[in-house]
PDB file of C-alpha atoms in Angstrom:
ATOM      1  CA  MET A   1     117.291 -77.734 -70.379  1.00  0.00           C
ATOM      2  CA  GLN A   2     113.630 -76.870 -69.814  1.00  0.00           C
ATOM      3  CA  HIS A   3     111.340 -75.975 -73.003  1.00  0.00           C
ATOM      4  CA  VAL A   4     109.841 -72.645 -72.737  1.00  0.00           C
ATOM      5  CA  VAL A   5     106.606 -74.260 -74.142  1.00  0.00           C
ATOM      6  CA  PRO A   6     106.001 -77.945 -73.203  1.00  0.00           C
ATOM      7  CA  MET A   7     106.142 -80.493 -76.053  1.00  0.00           C
ATOM      8  CA  MET A   8     102.889 -82.242 -75.762  1.00  0.00           C
ATOM      9  CA  SER A   9     101.561 -85.226 -77.810  1.00  0.00           C
ATOM     10  CA  ILE A  10      98.411 -86.628 -78.590  1.00  0.00           C
ATOM     11  CA  ASP A  11      99.977 -90.041 -78.652  1.00  0.00           C
ATOM     12  CA  ASN A  12      98.295 -92.665 -80.617  1.00  0.00           C
ATOM     13  CA  THR A  13      94.996 -91.096 -81.565  1.00  0.00           C
ATOM     14  CA  TYR A  14      92.564 -93.029 -83.594  1.00  0.00           C
ATOM     15  CA  ASN A  15      89.017 -91.332 -83.162  1.00  0.00           C
ATOM     16  CA  GLU A  16      87.591 -87.795 -82.615  1.00  0.00           C
ATOM     17  CA  ALA A  17      86.844 -88.465 -78.916  1.00  0.00           C
ATOM     18  CA  ASP A  18      90.681 -88.729 -78.305  1.00  0.00           C
ATOM     19  CA  VAL A  19      91.536 -85.427 -80.131  1.00  0.00           C
ATOM     20  CA  ARG A  20      88.759 -83.657 -78.201  1.00  0.00           C
ATOM     21  CA  ALA A  21      90.200 -84.974 -74.664  1.00  0.00           C
ATOM     22  CA  PHE A  22      93.625 -83.805 -75.779  1.00  0.00           C
ATOM     23  CA  ASP A  23      92.199 -80.396 -76.757  1.00  0.00           C
ATOM     24  CA  GLU A  24      90.471 -80.125 -73.472  1.00  0.00           C
ATOM     25  CA  ARG A  25      93.726 -80.884 -71.482  1.00  0.00           C
ATOM     26  CA  VAL A  26      95.543 -78.400 -73.527  1.00  0.00           C
ATOM     27  CA  ARG A  27      92.840 -75.609 -72.985  1.00  0.00           C
ATOM     28  CA  LYS A  28      92.728 -76.301 -69.166  1.00  0.00           C
ATOM     29  CA  LEU A  29      96.363 -75.855 -69.008  1.00  0.00           C
ATOM     30  CA  LEU A  30      96.626 -72.697 -71.176  1.00  0.00           C
ATOM     31  CA  GLY A  31      93.558 -70.989 -69.578  1.00  0.00           C
ATOM     32  CA  SER A  32      92.650 -67.882 -71.547  1.00  0.00           C
ATOM     33  CA  GLU A  33      95.510 -68.200 -74.102  1.00  0.00           C
ATOM     34  CA  PRO A  34      94.582 -68.806 -77.565  1.00  0.00           C
ATOM     35  CA  VAL A  35      95.019 -72.285 -78.891  1.00  0.00           C
ATOM     36  CA  ALA A  36      96.221 -73.277 -82.451  1.00  0.00           C
ATOM     37  CA  TYR A  37      97.519 -76.518 -83.706  1.00  0.00           C
ATOM     38  CA  VAL A  38      99.789 -77.774 -86.414  1.00  0.00           C
ATOM     39  CA  LEU A  39      99.294 -81.511 -87.437  1.00  0.00           C
ATOM     40  CA  GLU A  40     102.252 -83.472 -88.901  1.00  0.00           C
ATOM     41  CA  PRO A  41     102.590 -87.256 -89.647  1.00  0.00           C
ATOM     42  CA  LYS A  42     104.265 -88.747 -86.608  1.00  0.00           C
ATOM     43  CA  VAL A  43     107.492 -90.485 -87.002  1.00  0.00           C
ATOM     44  CA  ASP A  44     107.969 -92.770 -83.855  1.00  0.00           C
ATOM     45  CA  GLY A  45     110.861 -91.835 -81.587  1.00  0.00           C
ATOM     46  CA  LEU A  46     111.583 -88.523 -83.250  1.00  0.00           C
ATOM     47  CA  ALA A  47     110.618 -85.229 -81.913  1.00  0.00           C
ATOM     48  CA  SER A  48     112.420 -81.735 -82.047  1.00  0.00           C
ATOM     49  CA  SER A  49     111.419 -78.202 -81.080  1.00  0.00           C
ATOM     50  CA  LEU A  50     113.096 -75.375 -83.309  1.00  0.00           C
ATOM     51  CA  ARG A  51     112.940 -71.874 -82.326  1.00  0.00           C
ATOM     52  CA  TYR A  52     113.733 -68.945 -84.721  1.00  0.00           C
ATOM     53  CA  GLU A  53     113.960 -65.313 -84.058  1.00  0.00           C
ATOM     54  CA  LYS A  54     114.091 -63.017 -86.922  1.00  0.00           C
ATOM     55  CA  GLY A  55     114.395 -65.773 -89.365  1.00  0.00           C
ATOM     56  CA  SER A  56     117.540 -67.393 -87.724  1.00  0.00           C
ATOM     57  CA  LEU A  57     117.584 -70.658 -85.684  1.00  0.00           C
ATOM     58  CA  VAL A  58     118.518 -69.776 -82.195  1.00  0.00           C
ATOM     59  CA  LEU A  59     117.542 -73.081 -80.441  1.00  0.00           C
ATOM     60  CA  ALA A  60     117.018 -76.853 -81.383  1.00  0.00           C
ATOM     61  CA  ALA A  61     116.054 -79.280 -78.723  1.00  0.00           C
ATOM     62  CA  THR A  62     114.506 -82.859 -78.637  1.00  0.00           C
ATOM     63  CA  ARG A  63     111.840 -84.143 -76.247  1.00  0.00           C
ATOM     64  CA  GLY A  64     114.126 -86.616 -74.405  1.00  0.00           C
TER      65      GLY A  64
END
């Protein structure tokens, strides 16, 4: 299965320069599309993408 939107990661980021570099890569990939971020604590080895339509879960997938 291919994700509709790539699950990108900022990996291990410890400084502002790393975050800015990630943002530049995202903006280059998306072109003129608006960019918004949600930041959450990272749990190593765990990533999931959940898609809801009209309030109902319709797809759940992991990165791997």
